[in-house]
mmCIF file with all atom_site columns, C-alpha atoms in Angstrom:
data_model
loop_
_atom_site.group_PDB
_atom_site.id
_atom_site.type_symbol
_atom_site.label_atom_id
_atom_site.label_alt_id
_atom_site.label_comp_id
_atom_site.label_asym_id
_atom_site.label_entity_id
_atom_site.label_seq_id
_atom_site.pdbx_PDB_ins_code
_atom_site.Cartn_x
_atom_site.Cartn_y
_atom_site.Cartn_z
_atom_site.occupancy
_atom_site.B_iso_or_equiv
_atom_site.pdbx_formal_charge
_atom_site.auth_seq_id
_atom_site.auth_comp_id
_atom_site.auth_asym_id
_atom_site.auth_atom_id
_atom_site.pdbx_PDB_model_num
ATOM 1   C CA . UNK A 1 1   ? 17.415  17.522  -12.887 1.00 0.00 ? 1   UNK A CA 1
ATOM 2   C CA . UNK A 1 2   ? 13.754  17.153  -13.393 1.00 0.00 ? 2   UNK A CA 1
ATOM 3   C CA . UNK A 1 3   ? 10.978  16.661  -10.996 1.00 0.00 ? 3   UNK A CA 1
ATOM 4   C CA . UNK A 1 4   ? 10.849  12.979  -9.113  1.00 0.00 ? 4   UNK A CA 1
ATOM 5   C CA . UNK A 1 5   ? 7.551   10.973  -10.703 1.00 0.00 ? 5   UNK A CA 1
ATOM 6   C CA . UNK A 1 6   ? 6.649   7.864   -8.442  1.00 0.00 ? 6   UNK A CA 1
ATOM 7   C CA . UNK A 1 7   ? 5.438   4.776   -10.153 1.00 0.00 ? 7   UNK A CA 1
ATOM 8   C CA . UNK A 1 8   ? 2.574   3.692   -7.774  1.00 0.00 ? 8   UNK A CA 1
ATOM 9   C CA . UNK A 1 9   ? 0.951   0.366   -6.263  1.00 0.00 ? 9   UNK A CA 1
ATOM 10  C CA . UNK A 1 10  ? -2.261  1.117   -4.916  1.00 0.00 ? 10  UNK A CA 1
ATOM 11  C CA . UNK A 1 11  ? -2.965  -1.567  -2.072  1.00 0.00 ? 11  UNK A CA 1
ATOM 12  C CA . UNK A 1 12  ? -7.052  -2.559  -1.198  1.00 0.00 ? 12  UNK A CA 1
ATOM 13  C CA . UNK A 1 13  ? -7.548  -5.283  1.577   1.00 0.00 ? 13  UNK A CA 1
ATOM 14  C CA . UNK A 1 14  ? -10.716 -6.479  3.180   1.00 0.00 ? 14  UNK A CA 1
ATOM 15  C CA . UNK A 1 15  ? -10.441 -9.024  5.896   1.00 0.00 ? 15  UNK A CA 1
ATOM 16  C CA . UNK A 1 16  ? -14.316 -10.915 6.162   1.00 0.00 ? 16  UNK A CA 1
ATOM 17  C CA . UNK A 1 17  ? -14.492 -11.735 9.799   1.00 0.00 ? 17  UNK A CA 1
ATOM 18  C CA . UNK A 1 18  ? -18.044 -12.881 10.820  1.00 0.00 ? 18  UNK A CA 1
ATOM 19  C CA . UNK A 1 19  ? -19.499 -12.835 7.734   1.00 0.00 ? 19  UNK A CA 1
ATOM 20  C CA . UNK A 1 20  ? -19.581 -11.781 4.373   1.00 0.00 ? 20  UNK A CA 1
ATOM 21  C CA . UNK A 1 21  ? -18.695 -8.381  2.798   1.00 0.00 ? 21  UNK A CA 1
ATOM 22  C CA . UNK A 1 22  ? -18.721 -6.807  -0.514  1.00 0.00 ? 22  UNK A CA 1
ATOM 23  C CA . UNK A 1 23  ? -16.702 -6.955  -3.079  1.00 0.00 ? 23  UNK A CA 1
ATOM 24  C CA . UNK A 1 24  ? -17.568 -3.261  -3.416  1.00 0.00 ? 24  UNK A CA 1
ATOM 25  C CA . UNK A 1 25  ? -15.258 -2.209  -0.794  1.00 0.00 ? 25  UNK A CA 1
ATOM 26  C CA . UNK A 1 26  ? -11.753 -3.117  -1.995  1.00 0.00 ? 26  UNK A CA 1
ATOM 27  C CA . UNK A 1 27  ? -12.768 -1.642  -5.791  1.00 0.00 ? 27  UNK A CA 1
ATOM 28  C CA . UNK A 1 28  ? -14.553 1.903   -3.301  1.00 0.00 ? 28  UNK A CA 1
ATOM 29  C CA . UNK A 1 29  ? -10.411 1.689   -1.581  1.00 0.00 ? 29  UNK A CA 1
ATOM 30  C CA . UNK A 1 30  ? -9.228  1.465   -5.199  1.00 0.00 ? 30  UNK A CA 1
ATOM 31  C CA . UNK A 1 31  ? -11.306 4.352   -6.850  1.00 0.00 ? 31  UNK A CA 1
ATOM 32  C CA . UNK A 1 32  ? -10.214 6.781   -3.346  1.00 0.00 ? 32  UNK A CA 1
ATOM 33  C CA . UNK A 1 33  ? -6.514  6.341   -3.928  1.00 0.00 ? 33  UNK A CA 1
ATOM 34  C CA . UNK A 1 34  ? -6.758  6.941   -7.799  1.00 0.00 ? 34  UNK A CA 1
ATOM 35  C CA . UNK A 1 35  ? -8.985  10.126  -6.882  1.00 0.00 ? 35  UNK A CA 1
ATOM 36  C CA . UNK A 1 36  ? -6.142  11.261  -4.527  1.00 0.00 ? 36  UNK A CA 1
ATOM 37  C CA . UNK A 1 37  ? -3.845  10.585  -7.511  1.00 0.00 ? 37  UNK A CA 1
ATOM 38  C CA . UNK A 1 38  ? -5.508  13.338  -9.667  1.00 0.00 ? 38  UNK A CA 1
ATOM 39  C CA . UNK A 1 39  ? -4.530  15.665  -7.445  1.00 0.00 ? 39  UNK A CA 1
ATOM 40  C CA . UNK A 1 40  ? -0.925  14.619  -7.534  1.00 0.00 ? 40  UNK A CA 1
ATOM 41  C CA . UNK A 1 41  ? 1.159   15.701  -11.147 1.00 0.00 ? 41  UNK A CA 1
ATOM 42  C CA . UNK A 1 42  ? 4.155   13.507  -9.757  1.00 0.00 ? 42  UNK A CA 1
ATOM 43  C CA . UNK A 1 43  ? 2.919   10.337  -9.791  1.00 0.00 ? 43  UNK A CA 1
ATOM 44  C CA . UNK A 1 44  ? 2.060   7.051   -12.282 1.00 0.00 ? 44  UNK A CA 1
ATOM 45  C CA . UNK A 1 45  ? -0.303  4.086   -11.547 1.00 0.00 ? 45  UNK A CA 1
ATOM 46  C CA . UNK A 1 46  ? 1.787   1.520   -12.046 1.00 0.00 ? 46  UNK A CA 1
ATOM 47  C CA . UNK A 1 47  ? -0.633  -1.262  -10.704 1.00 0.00 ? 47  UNK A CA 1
ATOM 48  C CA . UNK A 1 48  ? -3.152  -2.097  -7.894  1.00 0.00 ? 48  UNK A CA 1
ATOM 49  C CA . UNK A 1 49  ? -3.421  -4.612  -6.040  1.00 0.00 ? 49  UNK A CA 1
ATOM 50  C CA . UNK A 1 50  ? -5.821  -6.253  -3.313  1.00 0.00 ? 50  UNK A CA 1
ATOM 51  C CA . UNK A 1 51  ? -6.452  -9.034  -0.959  1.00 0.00 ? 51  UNK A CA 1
ATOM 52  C CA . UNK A 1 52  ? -10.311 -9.887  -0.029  1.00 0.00 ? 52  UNK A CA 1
ATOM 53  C CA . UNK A 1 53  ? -11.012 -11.647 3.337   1.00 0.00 ? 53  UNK A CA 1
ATOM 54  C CA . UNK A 1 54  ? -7.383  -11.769 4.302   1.00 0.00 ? 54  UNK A CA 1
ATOM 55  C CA . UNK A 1 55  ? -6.130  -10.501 8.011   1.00 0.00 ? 55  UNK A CA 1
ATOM 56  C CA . UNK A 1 56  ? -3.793  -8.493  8.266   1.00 0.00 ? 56  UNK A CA 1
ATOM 57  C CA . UNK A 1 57  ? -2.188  -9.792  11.435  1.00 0.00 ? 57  UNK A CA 1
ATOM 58  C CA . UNK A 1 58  ? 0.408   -11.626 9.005   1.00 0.00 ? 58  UNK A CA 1
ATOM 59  C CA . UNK A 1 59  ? 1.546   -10.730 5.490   1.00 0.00 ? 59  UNK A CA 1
ATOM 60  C CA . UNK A 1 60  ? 0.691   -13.842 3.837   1.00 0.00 ? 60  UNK A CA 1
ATOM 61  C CA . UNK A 1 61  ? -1.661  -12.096 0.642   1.00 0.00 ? 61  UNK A CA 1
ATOM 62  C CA . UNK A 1 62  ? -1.175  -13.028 -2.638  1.00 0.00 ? 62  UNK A CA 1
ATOM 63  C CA . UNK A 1 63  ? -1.833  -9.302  -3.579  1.00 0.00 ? 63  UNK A CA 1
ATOM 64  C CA . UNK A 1 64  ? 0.346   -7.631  -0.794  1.00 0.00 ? 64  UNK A CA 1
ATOM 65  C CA . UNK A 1 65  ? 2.843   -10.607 -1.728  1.00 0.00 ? 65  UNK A CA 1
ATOM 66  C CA . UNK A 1 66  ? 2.790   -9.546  -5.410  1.00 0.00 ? 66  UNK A CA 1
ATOM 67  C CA . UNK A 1 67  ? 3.153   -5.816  -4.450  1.00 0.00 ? 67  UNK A CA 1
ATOM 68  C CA . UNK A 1 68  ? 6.411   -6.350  -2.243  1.00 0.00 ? 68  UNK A CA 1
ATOM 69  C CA . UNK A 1 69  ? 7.725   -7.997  -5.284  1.00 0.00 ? 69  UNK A CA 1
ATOM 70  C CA . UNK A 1 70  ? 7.285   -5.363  -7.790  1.00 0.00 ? 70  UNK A CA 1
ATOM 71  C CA . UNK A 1 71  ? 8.532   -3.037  -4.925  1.00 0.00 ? 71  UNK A CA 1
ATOM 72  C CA . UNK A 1 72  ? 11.535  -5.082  -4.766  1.00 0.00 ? 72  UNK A CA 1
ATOM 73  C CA . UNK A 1 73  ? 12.190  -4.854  -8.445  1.00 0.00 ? 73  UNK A CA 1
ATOM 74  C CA . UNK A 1 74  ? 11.350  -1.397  -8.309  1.00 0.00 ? 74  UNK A CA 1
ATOM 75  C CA . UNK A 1 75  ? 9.044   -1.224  -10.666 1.00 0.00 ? 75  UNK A CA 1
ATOM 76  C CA . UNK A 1 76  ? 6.973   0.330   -7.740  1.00 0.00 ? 76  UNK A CA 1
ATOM 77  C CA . UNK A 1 77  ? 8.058   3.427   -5.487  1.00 0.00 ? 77  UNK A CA 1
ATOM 78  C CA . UNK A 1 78  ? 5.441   4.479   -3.794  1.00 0.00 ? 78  UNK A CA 1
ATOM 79  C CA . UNK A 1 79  ? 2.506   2.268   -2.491  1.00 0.00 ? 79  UNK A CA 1
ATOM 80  C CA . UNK A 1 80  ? -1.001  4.604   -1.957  1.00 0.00 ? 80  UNK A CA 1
ATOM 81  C CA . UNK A 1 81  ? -3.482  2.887   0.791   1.00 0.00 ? 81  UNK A CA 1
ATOM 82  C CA . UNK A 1 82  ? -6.821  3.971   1.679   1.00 0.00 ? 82  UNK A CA 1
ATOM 83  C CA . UNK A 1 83  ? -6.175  4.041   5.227   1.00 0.00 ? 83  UNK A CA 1
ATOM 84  C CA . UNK A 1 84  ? -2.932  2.324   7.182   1.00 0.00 ? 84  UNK A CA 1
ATOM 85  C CA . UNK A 1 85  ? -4.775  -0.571  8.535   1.00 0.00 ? 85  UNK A CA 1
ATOM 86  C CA . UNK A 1 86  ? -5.059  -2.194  5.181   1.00 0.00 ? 86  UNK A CA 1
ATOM 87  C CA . UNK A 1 87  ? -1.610  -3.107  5.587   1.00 0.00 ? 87  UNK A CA 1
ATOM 88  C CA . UNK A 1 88  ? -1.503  -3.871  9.239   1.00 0.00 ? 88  UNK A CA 1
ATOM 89  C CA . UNK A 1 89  ? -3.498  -2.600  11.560  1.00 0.00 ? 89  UNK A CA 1
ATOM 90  C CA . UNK A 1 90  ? -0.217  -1.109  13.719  1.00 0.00 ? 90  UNK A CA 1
ATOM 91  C CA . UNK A 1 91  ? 1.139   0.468   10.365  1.00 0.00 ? 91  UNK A CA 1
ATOM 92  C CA . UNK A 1 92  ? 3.827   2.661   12.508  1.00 0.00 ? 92  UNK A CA 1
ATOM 93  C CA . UNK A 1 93  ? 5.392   -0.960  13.798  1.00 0.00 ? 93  UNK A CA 1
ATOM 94  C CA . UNK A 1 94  ? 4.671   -2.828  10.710  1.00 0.00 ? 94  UNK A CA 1
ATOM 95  C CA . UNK A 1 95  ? 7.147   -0.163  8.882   1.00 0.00 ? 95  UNK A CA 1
ATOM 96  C CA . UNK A 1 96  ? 9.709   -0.843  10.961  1.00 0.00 ? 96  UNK A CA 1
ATOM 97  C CA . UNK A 1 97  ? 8.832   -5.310  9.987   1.00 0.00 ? 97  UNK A CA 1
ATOM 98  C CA . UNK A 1 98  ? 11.434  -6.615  7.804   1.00 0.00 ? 98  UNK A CA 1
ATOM 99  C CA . UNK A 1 99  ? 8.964   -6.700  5.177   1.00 0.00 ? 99  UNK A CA 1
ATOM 100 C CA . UNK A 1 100 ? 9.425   -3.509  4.715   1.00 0.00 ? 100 UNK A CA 1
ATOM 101 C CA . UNK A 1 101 ? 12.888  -2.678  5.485   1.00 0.00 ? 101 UNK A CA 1
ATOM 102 C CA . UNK A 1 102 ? 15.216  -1.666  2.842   1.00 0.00 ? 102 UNK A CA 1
ATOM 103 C CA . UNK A 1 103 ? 12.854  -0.820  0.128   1.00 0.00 ? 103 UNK A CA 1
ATOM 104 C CA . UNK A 1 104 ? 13.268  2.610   -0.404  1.00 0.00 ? 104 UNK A CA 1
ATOM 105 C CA . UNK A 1 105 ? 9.700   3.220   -1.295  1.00 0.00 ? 105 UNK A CA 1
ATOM 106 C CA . UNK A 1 106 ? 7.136   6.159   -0.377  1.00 0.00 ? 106 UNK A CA 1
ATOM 107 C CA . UNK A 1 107 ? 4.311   5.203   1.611   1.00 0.00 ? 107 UNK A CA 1
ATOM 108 C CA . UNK A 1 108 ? 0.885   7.329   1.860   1.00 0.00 ? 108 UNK A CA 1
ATOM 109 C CA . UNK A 1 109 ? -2.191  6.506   3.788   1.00 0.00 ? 109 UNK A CA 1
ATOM 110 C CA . UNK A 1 110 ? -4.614  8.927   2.493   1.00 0.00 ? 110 UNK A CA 1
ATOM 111 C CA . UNK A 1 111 ? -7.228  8.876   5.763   1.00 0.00 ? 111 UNK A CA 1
ATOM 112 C CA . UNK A 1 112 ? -4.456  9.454   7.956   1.00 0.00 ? 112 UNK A CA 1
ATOM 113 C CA . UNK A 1 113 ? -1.767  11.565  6.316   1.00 0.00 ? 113 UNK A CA 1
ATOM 114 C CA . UNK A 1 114 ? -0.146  12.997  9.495   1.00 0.00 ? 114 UNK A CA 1
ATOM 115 C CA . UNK A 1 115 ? 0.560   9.242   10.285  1.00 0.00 ? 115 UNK A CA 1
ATOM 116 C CA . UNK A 1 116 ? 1.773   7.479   7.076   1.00 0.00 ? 116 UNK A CA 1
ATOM 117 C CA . UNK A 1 117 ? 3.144   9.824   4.316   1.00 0.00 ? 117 UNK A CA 1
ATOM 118 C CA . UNK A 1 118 ? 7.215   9.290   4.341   1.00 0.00 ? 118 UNK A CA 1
ATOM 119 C CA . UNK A 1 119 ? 9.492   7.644   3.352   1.00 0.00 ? 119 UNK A CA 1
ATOM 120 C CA . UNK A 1 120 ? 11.306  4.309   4.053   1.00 0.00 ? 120 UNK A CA 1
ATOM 121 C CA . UNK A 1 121 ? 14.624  4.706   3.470   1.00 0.00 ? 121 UNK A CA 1
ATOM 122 C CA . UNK A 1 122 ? 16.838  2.276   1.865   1.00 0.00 ? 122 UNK A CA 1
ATOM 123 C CA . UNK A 1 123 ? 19.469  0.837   4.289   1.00 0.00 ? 123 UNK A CA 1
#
């Protein structure tokens, strides 16, 4: 049996509170998750995907909407984030949302490893 290779979704969000950011920031997210993937001979950028000045106090994103969905037809197993508070900013409850229930897909924060690298298990 060979070795397990994860097709990935890398996920960028920037939520513009107060004024206006730079663009810069979700493509700076972007390029640190494909740099982690060079490091990593298991895994396959399938797609990225990003949401600019969205919250993330509901998951209501075109991108993160268009993610789940290619999660759910599982053409994406493993979803790479810069750091866990681009998906919510309480990752460990959001995990446990019914978003993200039953999807059988690795998750990896990359600023906070210890935190967010496991996986959801399909129930």
């Amino acid at each position: 049996m060979g070795k397990k290779i994860y097709s990935v979704g890398i996920y960028a969000r920037l939520s513009v509170e107060g004024g206006t950011r730079k663009n810069e920031s979700i493509e700076t997210q972007i390029e640190i998750a494909r740099e982690y993937m060079k490091g990593q001979d298991d895994m396959v950028l399938y797609g990225c995907y990003s949401d600019l000045g969205k919250t993330g106090t509901n998951f209501e994103r075109e991108g993160f909407e268009r993610l789940m969905e290619d999660v759910r037809f599982r053409r994406v197993n493993c979803i790479i984030v810069k750091d866990d508070c681009v998906i919510k900013a309480r990752t460990p409850q959001t995990l446990e949302n019914r978003h993200f229930l039953r999807i059988g897909t690795e998750f990896r924060a990359i600023q906070r490893p210890q935190r967010a690298a496991y996986h959801i298990e399909t129930s």
